[in-house]
mmCIF file of C-alpha atoms in Angstrom:
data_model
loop_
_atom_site.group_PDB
_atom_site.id
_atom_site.type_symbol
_atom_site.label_atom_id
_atom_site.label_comp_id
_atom_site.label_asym_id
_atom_site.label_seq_id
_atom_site.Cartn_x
_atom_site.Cartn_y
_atom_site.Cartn_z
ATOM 1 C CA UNK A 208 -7.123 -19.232 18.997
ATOM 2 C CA UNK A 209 -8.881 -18.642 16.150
ATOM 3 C CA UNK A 210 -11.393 -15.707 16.032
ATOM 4 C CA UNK A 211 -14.077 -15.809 13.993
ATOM 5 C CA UNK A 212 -15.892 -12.334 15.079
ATOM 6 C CA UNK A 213 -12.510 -10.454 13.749
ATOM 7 C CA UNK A 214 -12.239 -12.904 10.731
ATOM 8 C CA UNK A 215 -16.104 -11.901 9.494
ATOM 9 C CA UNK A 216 -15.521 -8.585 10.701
ATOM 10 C CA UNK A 217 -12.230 -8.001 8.096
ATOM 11 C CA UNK A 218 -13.862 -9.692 5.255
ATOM 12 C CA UNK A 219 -17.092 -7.411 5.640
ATOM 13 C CA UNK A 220 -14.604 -4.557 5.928
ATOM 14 C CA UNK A 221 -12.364 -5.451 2.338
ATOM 15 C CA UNK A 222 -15.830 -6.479 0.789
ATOM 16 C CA UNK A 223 -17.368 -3.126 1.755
ATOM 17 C CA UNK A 224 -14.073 -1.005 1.244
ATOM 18 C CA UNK A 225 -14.162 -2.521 -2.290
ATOM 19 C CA UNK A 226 -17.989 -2.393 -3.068
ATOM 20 C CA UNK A 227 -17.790 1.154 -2.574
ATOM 21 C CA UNK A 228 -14.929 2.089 -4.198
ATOM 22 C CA UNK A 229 -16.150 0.246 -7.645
ATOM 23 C CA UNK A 230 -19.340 2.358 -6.646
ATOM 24 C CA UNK A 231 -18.057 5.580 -6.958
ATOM 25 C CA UNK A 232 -15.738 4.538 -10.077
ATOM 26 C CA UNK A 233 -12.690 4.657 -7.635
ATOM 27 C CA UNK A 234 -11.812 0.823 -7.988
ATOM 28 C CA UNK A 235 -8.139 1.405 -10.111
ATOM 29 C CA UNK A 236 -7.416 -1.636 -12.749
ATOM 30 C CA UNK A 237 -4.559 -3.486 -10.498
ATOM 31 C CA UNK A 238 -6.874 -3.470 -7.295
ATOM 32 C CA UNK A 239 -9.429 -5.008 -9.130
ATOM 33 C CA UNK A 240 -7.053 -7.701 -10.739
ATOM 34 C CA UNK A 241 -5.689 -8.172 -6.924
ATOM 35 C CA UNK A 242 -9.119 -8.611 -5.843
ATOM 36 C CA UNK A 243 -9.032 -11.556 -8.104
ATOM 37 C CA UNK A 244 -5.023 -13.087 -8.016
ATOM 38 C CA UNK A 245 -5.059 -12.727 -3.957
ATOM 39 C CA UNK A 246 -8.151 -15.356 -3.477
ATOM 40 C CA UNK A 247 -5.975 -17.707 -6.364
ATOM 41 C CA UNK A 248 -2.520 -17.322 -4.105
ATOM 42 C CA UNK A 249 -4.512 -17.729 -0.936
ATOM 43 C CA UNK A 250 -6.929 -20.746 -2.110
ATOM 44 C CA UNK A 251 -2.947 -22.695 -3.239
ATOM 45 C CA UNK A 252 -1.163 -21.408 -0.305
ATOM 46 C CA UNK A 253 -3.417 -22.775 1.765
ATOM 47 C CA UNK A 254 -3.875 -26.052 0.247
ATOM 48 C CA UNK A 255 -0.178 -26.851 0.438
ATOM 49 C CA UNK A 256 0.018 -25.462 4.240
ATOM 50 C CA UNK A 257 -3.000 -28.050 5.176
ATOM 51 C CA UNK A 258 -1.545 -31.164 3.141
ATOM 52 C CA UNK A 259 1.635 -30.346 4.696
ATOM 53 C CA UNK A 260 0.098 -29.988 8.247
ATOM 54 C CA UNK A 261 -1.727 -33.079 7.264
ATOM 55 C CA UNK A 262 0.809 -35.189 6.566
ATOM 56 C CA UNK A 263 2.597 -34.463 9.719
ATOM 57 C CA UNK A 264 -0.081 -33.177 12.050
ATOM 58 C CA UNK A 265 -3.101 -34.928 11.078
ATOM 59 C CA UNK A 266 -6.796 -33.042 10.546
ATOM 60 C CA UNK A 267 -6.571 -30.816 13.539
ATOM 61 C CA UNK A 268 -3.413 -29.456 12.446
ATOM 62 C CA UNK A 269 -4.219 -29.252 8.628
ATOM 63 C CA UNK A 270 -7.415 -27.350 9.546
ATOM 64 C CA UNK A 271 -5.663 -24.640 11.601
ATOM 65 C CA UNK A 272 -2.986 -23.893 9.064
ATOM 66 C CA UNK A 273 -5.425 -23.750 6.869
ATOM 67 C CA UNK A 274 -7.403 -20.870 8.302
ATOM 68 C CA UNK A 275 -3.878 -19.051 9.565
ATOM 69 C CA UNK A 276 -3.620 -18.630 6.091
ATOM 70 C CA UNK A 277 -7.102 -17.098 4.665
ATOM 71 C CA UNK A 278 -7.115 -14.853 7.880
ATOM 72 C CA UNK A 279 -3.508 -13.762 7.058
ATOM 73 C CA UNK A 280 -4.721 -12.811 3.805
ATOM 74 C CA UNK A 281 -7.581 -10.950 4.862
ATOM 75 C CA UNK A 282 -6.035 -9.030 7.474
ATOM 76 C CA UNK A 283 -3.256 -8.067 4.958
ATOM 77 C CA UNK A 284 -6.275 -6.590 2.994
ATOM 78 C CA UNK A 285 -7.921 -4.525 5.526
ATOM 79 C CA UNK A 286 -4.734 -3.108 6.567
ATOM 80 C CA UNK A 287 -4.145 -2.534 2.765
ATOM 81 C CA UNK A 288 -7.110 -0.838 2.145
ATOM 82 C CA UNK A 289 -7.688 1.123 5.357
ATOM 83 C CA UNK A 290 -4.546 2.909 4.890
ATOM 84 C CA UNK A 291 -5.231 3.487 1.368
#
């Protein structure tokens, strides 16, 4: 089941990692052109996941491979960044 709590809690976590790193002048070139690249691959990867589950699912099933997707990315950030 999708949880939204965690989901909002990870994105405020990579927004505020990042926010604070370009802050203090810490934000290094290819972090800041990932910041940019990851939302491109996620935004695709994600479209072709929910017309897939679409076509073979219907709505339901296009909607929750849709968000498996954005929350895989996020959560692929925050572990990213908090062990940085």
């Amino acid at each position: 089941m999708f949880d939204l709590w965690r989901f909002g809690l990870d994105v405020q976590q990579v927004m505020t990692t990042r926010v604070l790193r370009m802050m203090a002048g810490e934000l290094s070139e290819p972090e800041a052109r990932r910041m940019v690249t990851e939302k491109q691959t996620a935004y695709t990867t994600a479209q072709m996941a929910g017309a897939y589950a679409l076509l073979t699912g219907g709505p339901v099933e296009a909607s929750h491979e849709m968000i498996k997707v954005y929350r895989r990315a996020v959560r692929e950030n925050c572990d990213r960044l908090s062990a940085e």
